[in-house]
mmCIF file of C-alpha atoms in Angstrom:
data_model
loop_
_atom_site.group_PDB
_atom_site.id
_atom_site.type_symbol
_atom_site.label_atom_id
_atom_site.label_comp_id
_atom_site.label_asym_id
_atom_site.label_seq_id
_atom_site.Cartn_x
_atom_site.Cartn_y
_atom_site.Cartn_z
ATOM 1 C CA UNK A 1 0.000 0.000 0.000
ATOM 2 C CA UNK A 2 0.889 3.651 0.049
ATOM 3 C CA UNK A 3 2.507 3.502 3.484
ATOM 4 C CA UNK A 4 4.735 0.604 2.442
ATOM 5 C CA UNK A 5 5.923 2.748 -0.471
ATOM 6 C CA UNK A 6 6.601 5.605 1.958
ATOM 7 C CA UNK A 7 8.184 3.479 4.679
ATOM 8 C CA UNK A 8 11.654 4.967 4.199
ATOM 9 C CA UNK A 9 10.219 8.477 4.456
ATOM 10 C CA UNK A 10 8.526 7.540 7.728
ATOM 11 C CA UNK A 11 11.757 5.988 9.012
ATOM 12 C CA UNK A 12 13.764 9.076 8.026
ATOM 13 C CA UNK A 13 11.344 11.495 9.681
ATOM 14 C CA UNK A 14 10.181 9.556 12.742
ATOM 15 C CA UNK A 15 13.081 7.248 13.418
ATOM 16 C CA UNK A 16 13.393 3.498 13.180
ATOM 17 C CA UNK A 17 11.640 2.568 16.475
ATOM 18 C CA UNK A 18 8.508 4.587 15.656
ATOM 19 C CA UNK A 19 8.427 3.394 12.064
ATOM 20 C CA UNK A 20 8.828 -0.171 13.287
ATOM 21 C CA UNK A 21 5.944 0.174 15.742
ATOM 22 C CA UNK A 22 3.656 1.546 13.051
ATOM 23 C CA UNK A 23 4.337 -1.321 10.678
ATOM 24 C CA UNK A 24 4.240 -3.917 13.459
ATOM 25 C CA UNK A 25 0.632 -2.951 14.109
ATOM 26 C CA UNK A 26 -0.169 -3.125 10.416
ATOM 27 C CA UNK A 27 1.580 -6.461 9.885
ATOM 28 C CA UNK A 28 0.882 -8.296 13.144
ATOM 29 C CA UNK A 29 -2.826 -7.743 13.008
ATOM 30 C CA UNK A 30 -5.080 -8.723 10.108
ATOM 31 C CA UNK A 31 -5.457 -5.202 8.788
ATOM 32 C CA UNK A 32 -3.933 -5.431 5.361
ATOM 33 C CA UNK A 33 -2.670 -8.852 4.451
ATOM 34 C CA UNK A 34 -5.158 -11.085 6.320
ATOM 35 C CA UNK A 35 -2.725 -13.963 6.851
ATOM 36 C CA UNK A 36 -3.582 -16.949 9.048
ATOM 37 C CA UNK A 37 -0.921 -15.989 11.622
ATOM 38 C CA UNK A 38 -2.415 -12.545 12.179
ATOM 39 C CA UNK A 39 -4.905 -11.482 14.781
ATOM 40 C CA UNK A 40 -8.343 -10.674 13.379
ATOM 41 C CA UNK A 41 -10.870 -10.580 16.229
ATOM 42 C CA UNK A 42 -11.586 -6.859 16.234
ATOM 43 C CA UNK A 43 -14.267 -4.796 17.813
ATOM 44 C CA UNK A 44 -15.788 -2.459 15.183
ATOM 45 C CA UNK A 45 -14.768 0.496 17.361
ATOM 46 C CA UNK A 46 -11.117 -0.539 17.036
ATOM 47 C CA UNK A 47 -11.425 -0.864 13.272
ATOM 48 C CA UNK A 48 -12.866 2.639 13.044
ATOM 49 C CA UNK A 49 -10.041 4.056 15.165
ATOM 50 C CA UNK A 50 -7.287 2.245 13.280
ATOM 51 C CA UNK A 51 -8.722 3.383 9.932
ATOM 52 C CA UNK A 52 -8.495 7.035 10.967
ATOM 53 C CA UNK A 53 -5.044 6.513 12.478
ATOM 54 C CA UNK A 54 -3.642 5.091 9.239
ATOM 55 C CA UNK A 55 -5.431 7.734 7.172
ATOM 56 C CA UNK A 56 -3.821 10.400 9.367
ATOM 57 C CA UNK A 57 -0.456 8.740 8.734
ATOM 58 C CA UNK A 58 -1.037 8.975 4.977
ATOM 59 C CA UNK A 59 -1.851 12.676 5.419
ATOM 60 C CA UNK A 60 1.309 13.133 7.486
ATOM 61 C CA UNK A 61 3.417 11.616 4.715
ATOM 62 C CA UNK A 62 1.658 13.815 2.139
ATOM 63 C CA UNK A 63 2.666 16.877 4.149
ATOM 64 C CA UNK A 64 6.228 15.665 4.641
ATOM 65 C CA UNK A 65 6.583 15.152 0.893
ATOM 66 C CA UNK A 66 5.133 18.606 0.187
ATOM 67 C CA UNK A 67 7.523 20.205 2.697
ATOM 68 C CA UNK A 68 10.509 18.666 0.908
ATOM 69 C CA UNK A 69 9.612 20.364 -2.383
#
């Protein structure tokens, strides 16, 4: 997805530990890939929150890219 393509940007701006935490949530839980080894028992309230959190992260990367121009 878009955040995977911008992973290096996130790492450069936020640092490796924060970037790692962001992608650990995305990859450990069945949010994108839906693999058998991922957790998928979500409350709809969590799904709503995580959607907005990732959307805000996309917006953050949009602004970081714009600031570099």
